[in-house]
Amino acid sequence: MSADRTADRAANPARTLFATVLACEAIVIALAIPVAVSIMDVDGGTAGAVCGGLAVACLVLAGLLRFPWAVAAGTVLQVLIIATGFMVPAMFFLGAVFGALWGTAIWLGRKAAAVQAR
């Protein structure tokens, strides 16, 4: 592993957890598209644009976690994903679960950074 990657991980020890949450969230939100269309009678274009756009945003943001603003952007993304519950009600629950995981990653990252600072 290069020195740059080691220093980058040391700057944000929870980065792997953030990326994992976002990747899993991208899968779940993409799977909400057929549910929205077939069960909830949402227009396919609308469901594809909203859920597909959020899934792509999750994956792009997972790649941008090296920047300090990405965690704040991820927090906004969590709120948007919870809001997809208006299309697929189960997403209120699933979004809240992923939001809790996101919050846990923030908490663990701060805790790990405090330990590294000692």
CSV table of N, CA and C in Angstrom, one decimal, residues 27-95:
chain,number,residue,atom,x,y,z
A,27,ILE,N,-27.5,-0.4,-3.9
A,27,ILE,CA,-28.2,-1.7,-4.3
A,27,ILE,C,-29.7,-1.6,-3.8
A,28,VAL,N,-29.9,-1.3,-2.6
A,28,VAL,CA,-31.3,-1.2,-2.1
A,28,VAL,C,-32.1,-0.2,-2.8
A,29,ILE,N,-31.6,1.0,-3.0
A,29,ILE,CA,-32.4,2.0,-3.7
A,29,ILE,C,-32.7,1.6,-5.1
A,30,ALA,N,-31.7,1.0,-5.8
A,30,ALA,CA,-32.0,0.5,-7.2
A,30,ALA,C,-33.1,-0.6,-7.2
A,31,LEU,N,-33.1,-1.4,-6.2
A,31,LEU,CA,-34.1,-2.5,-6.1
A,31,LEU,C,-35.5,-1.9,-5.8
A,32,ALA,N,-35.5,-0.7,-5.3
A,32,ALA,CA,-36.8,0.0,-5.1
A,32,ALA,C,-37.5,0.4,-6.3
A,33,ILE,N,-36.8,0.5,-7.4
A,33,ILE,CA,-37.4,0.9,-8.7
A,33,ILE,C,-38.5,-0.1,-9.2
A,34,PRO,N,-38.2,-1.4,-9.3
A,34,PRO,CA,-39.3,-2.3,-9.7
A,34,PRO,C,-40.4,-2.3,-8.7
A,35,VAL,N,-40.1,-2.2,-7.4
A,35,VAL,CA,-41.2,-2.2,-6.4
A,35,VAL,C,-42.1,-1.0,-6.6
A,36,ALA,N,-41.5,0.2,-6.9
A,36,ALA,CA,-42.3,1.4,-7.1
A,36,ALA,C,-43.2,1.3,-8.3
A,37,VAL,N,-42.6,0.7,-9.4
A,37,VAL,CA,-43.4,0.6,-10.6
A,37,VAL,C,-44.5,-0.5,-10.6
A,38,SER,N,-44.1,-1.7,-10.1
A,38,SER,CA,-45.1,-2.8,-10.2
A,38,SER,C,-46.1,-2.8,-9.0
A,39,ILE,N,-45.7,-2.4,-7.8
A,39,ILE,CA,-46.6,-2.5,-6.7
A,39,ILE,C,-47.2,-1.2,-6.3
A,40,MET,N,-46.4,-0.1,-6.4
A,40,MET,CA,-46.9,1.2,-6.0
A,40,MET,C,-47.5,2.0,-7.1
A,41,ASP,N,-47.4,1.5,-8.3
A,41,ASP,CA,-48.0,2.2,-9.5
A,41,ASP,C,-47.4,3.5,-9.8
A,42,VAL,N,-46.1,3.7,-9.5
A,42,VAL,CA,-45.3,4.9,-9.8
A,42,VAL,C,-44.9,4.8,-11.3
A,43,ASP,N,-44.9,5.9,-12.0
A,43,ASP,CA,-44.4,6.0,-13.4
A,43,ASP,C,-43.0,5.5,-13.4
A,44,GLY,N,-42.7,4.6,-14.4
A,44,GLY,CA,-41.4,4.0,-14.5
A,44,GLY,C,-40.3,5.1,-14.7
A,45,GLY,N,-40.5,6.1,-15.5
A,45,GLY,CA,-39.6,7.2,-15.7
A,45,GLY,C,-39.3,7.9,-14.4
A,46,THR,N,-40.3,8.2,-13.6
A,46,THR,CA,-40.1,8.9,-12.4
A,46,THR,C,-39.3,8.0,-11.4
A,47,ALA,N,-39.7,6.8,-11.2
A,47,ALA,CA,-39.0,5.9,-10.3
A,47,ALA,C,-37.6,5.7,-10.7
A,48,GLY,N,-37.4,5.5,-12.0
A,48,GLY,CA,-36.0,5.3,-12.5
A,48,GLY,C,-35.1,6.5,-12.3
A,49,ALA,N,-35.7,7.7,-12.6
A,49,ALA,CA,-34.9,8.9,-12.4
A,49,ALA,C,-34.6,9.2,-10.9
A,50,VAL,N,-35.6,9.1,-10.1
A,50,VAL,CA,-35.4,9.4,-8.7
A,50,VAL,C,-34.5,8.3,-8.0
A,51,CYS,N,-34.9,7.0,-8.1
A,51,CYS,CA,-34.2,6.0,-7.4
A,51,CYS,C,-32.9,5.7,-8.1
A,52,GLY,N,-32.9,5.7,-9.4
A,52,GLY,CA,-31.6,5.5,-10.2
A,52,GLY,C,-30.6,6.6,-10.0
A,53,GLY,N,-31.1,7.8,-9.9
A,53,GLY,CA,-30.2,8.9,-9.7
A,53,GLY,C,-29.6,8.9,-8.3
A,54,LEU,N,-30.4,8.5,-7.3
A,54,LEU,CA,-29.9,8.4,-5.9
A,54,LEU,C,-28.9,7.2,-5.8
A,55,ALA,N,-29.1,6.1,-6.5
A,55,ALA,CA,-28.2,5.0,-6.5
A,55,ALA,C,-26.9,5.4,-7.1
A,56,VAL,N,-26.9,6.1,-8.2
A,56,VAL,CA,-25.7,6.6,-8.9
A,56,VAL,C,-25.0,7.6,-8.0
A,57,ALA,N,-25.8,8.4,-7.3
A,57,ALA,CA,-25.2,9.4,-6.4
A,57,ALA,C,-24.5,8.7,-5.2
A,58,CYS,N,-25.0,7.6,-4.7
A,58,CYS,CA,-24.4,6.8,-3.7
A,58,CYS,C,-23.0,6.3,-4.1
A,59,LEU,N,-23.0,5.8,-5.3
A,59,LEU,CA,-21.7,5.2,-5.8
A,59,LEU,C,-20.7,6.3,-6.1
A,60,VAL,N,-21.1,7.4,-6.7
A,60,VAL,CA,-20.2,8.5,-7.0
A,60,VAL,C,-19.6,9.0,-5.6
A,61,LEU,N,-20.5,9.2,-4.7
A,61,LEU,CA,-20.1,9.7,-3.4
A,61,LEU,C,-19.2,8.8,-2.7
A,62,ALA,N,-19.4,7.5,-2.8
A,62,ALA,CA,-18.4,6.5,-2.2
A,62,ALA,C,-17.0,6.7,-2.8
A,63,GLY,N,-16.9,7.1,-4.0
A,63,GLY,CA,-15.6,7.3,-4.6
A,63,GLY,C,-15.0,8.7,-4.2
A,64,LEU,N,-15.8,9.6,-3.7
A,64,LEU,CA,-15.4,10.9,-3.4
A,64,LEU,C,-15.2,11.1,-1.9
A,65,LEU,N,-15.2,10.0,-1.1
A,65,LEU,CA,-15.0,10.1,0.3
A,65,LEU,C,-13.7,10.6,0.8
A,66,ARG,N,-12.7,10.8,-0.1
A,66,ARG,CA,-11.4,11.3,0.3
A,66,ARG,C,-11.5,12.8,0.6
A,67,PHE,N,-12.6,13.4,0.2
A,67,PHE,CA,-12.8,14.9,0.4
A,67,PHE,C,-13.6,15.1,1.7
A,68,PRO,N,-13.2,16.1,2.5
A,68,PRO,CA,-13.9,16.3,3.8
A,68,PRO,C,-15.4,16.6,3.7
A,69,TRP,N,-15.8,17.2,2.6
A,69,TRP,CA,-17.2,17.6,2.4
A,69,TRP,C,-18.1,16.4,2.1
A,70,ALA,N,-17.5,15.3,1.7
A,70,ALA,CA,-18.3,14.1,1.3
A,70,ALA,C,-19.2,13.5,2.4
A,71,VAL,N,-18.7,13.6,3.6
A,71,VAL,CA,-19.5,13.1,4.7
A,71,VAL,C,-20.8,14.0,4.9
A,72,ALA,N,-20.7,15.3,4.8
A,72,ALA,CA,-21.8,16.1,4.9
A,72,ALA,C,-22.8,15.9,3.7
A,73,ALA,N,-22.2,15.7,2.5
A,73,ALA,CA,-23.0,15.4,1.3
A,73,ALA,C,-23.7,14.0,1.5
A,74,GLY,N,-23.0,13.1,2.1
A,74,GLY,CA,-23.6,11.8,2.4
A,74,GLY,C,-24.8,11.9,3.4
A,75,THR,N,-24.7,12.8,4.3
A,75,THR,CA,-25.8,13.0,5.3
A,75,THR,C,-27.0,13.6,4.6
A,76,VAL,N,-26.8,14.5,3.6
A,76,VAL,CA,-27.9,15.0,2.8
A,76,VAL,C,-28.5,13.9,2.0
A,77,LEU,N,-27.7,13.1,1.5
A,77,LEU,CA,-28.1,11.9,0.6
A,77,LEU,C,-29.0,11.0,1.5
A,78,GLN,N,-28.6,10.8,2.8
A,78,GLN,CA,-29.4,9.9,3.6
A,78,GLN,C,-30.9,10.5,3.8
A,79,VAL,N,-31.0,11.8,3.9
A,79,VAL,CA,-32.3,12.4,4.0
A,79,VAL,C,-33.1,12.2,2.7
A,80,LEU,N,-32.4,12.4,1.6
A,80,LEU,CA,-33.1,12.2,0.3
A,80,LEU,C,-33.6,10.7,0.1
A,81,ILE,N,-32.8,9.8,0.6
A,81,ILE,CA,-33.2,8.4,0.5
A,81,ILE,C,-34.4,8.1,1.4
A,82,ILE,N,-34.4,8.7,2.6
A,82,ILE,CA,-35.6,8.5,3.5
A,82,ILE,C,-36.8,9.0,2.8
A,83,ALA,N,-36.6,10.1,2.1
A,83,ALA,CA,-37.8,10.8,1.4
A,83,ALA,C,-38.3,9.9,0.3
A,84,THR,N,-37.6,8.9,-0.2
A,84,THR,CA,-38.1,8.0,-1.3
A,84,THR,C,-39.2,7.2,-0.7
A,85,GLY,N,-39.4,7.2,0.6
A,85,GLY,CA,-40.5,6.5,1.3
A,85,GLY,C,-41.9,7.0,0.8
A,86,PHE,N,-41.9,8.2,0.2
A,86,PHE,CA,-43.2,8.7,-0.3
A,86,PHE,C,-43.6,7.9,-1.6
A,87,MET,N,-42.6,7.3,-2.3
A,87,MET,CA,-42.9,6.5,-3.4
A,87,MET,C,-43.0,5.0,-3.0
A,88,VAL,N,-42.1,4.5,-2.2
A,88,VAL,CA,-42.2,3.2,-1.7
A,88,VAL,C,-42.1,3.2,-0.1
A,89,PRO,N,-43.2,3.1,0.5
A,89,PRO,CA,-43.2,3.3,2.0
A,89,PRO,C,-42.2,2.5,2.8
A,90,ALA,N,-41.8,1.3,2.3
A,90,ALA,CA,-40.7,0.6,3.0
A,90,ALA,C,-39.4,1.3,3.0
A,91,MET,N,-39.2,2.3,2.1
A,91,MET,CA,-38.0,3.0,2.1
A,91,MET,C,-37.9,4.0,3.3
A,92,PHE,N,-39.0,4.3,4.0
A,92,PHE,CA,-38.9,5.1,5.2
A,92,PHE,C,-38.1,4.3,6.2
A,93,PHE,N,-38.4,3.0,6.4
A,93,PHE,CA,-37.7,2.2,7.3
A,93,PHE,C,-36.3,1.9,6.9
A,94,LEU,N,-36.1,1.5,5.6
A,94,LEU,CA,-34.8,1.1,5.1
A,94,LEU,C,-33.9,2.4,5.1
A,95,GLY,N,-34.4,3.5,4.7
A,95,GLY,CA,-33.6,4.7,4.8
A,95,GLY,C,-33.2,5.1,6.2
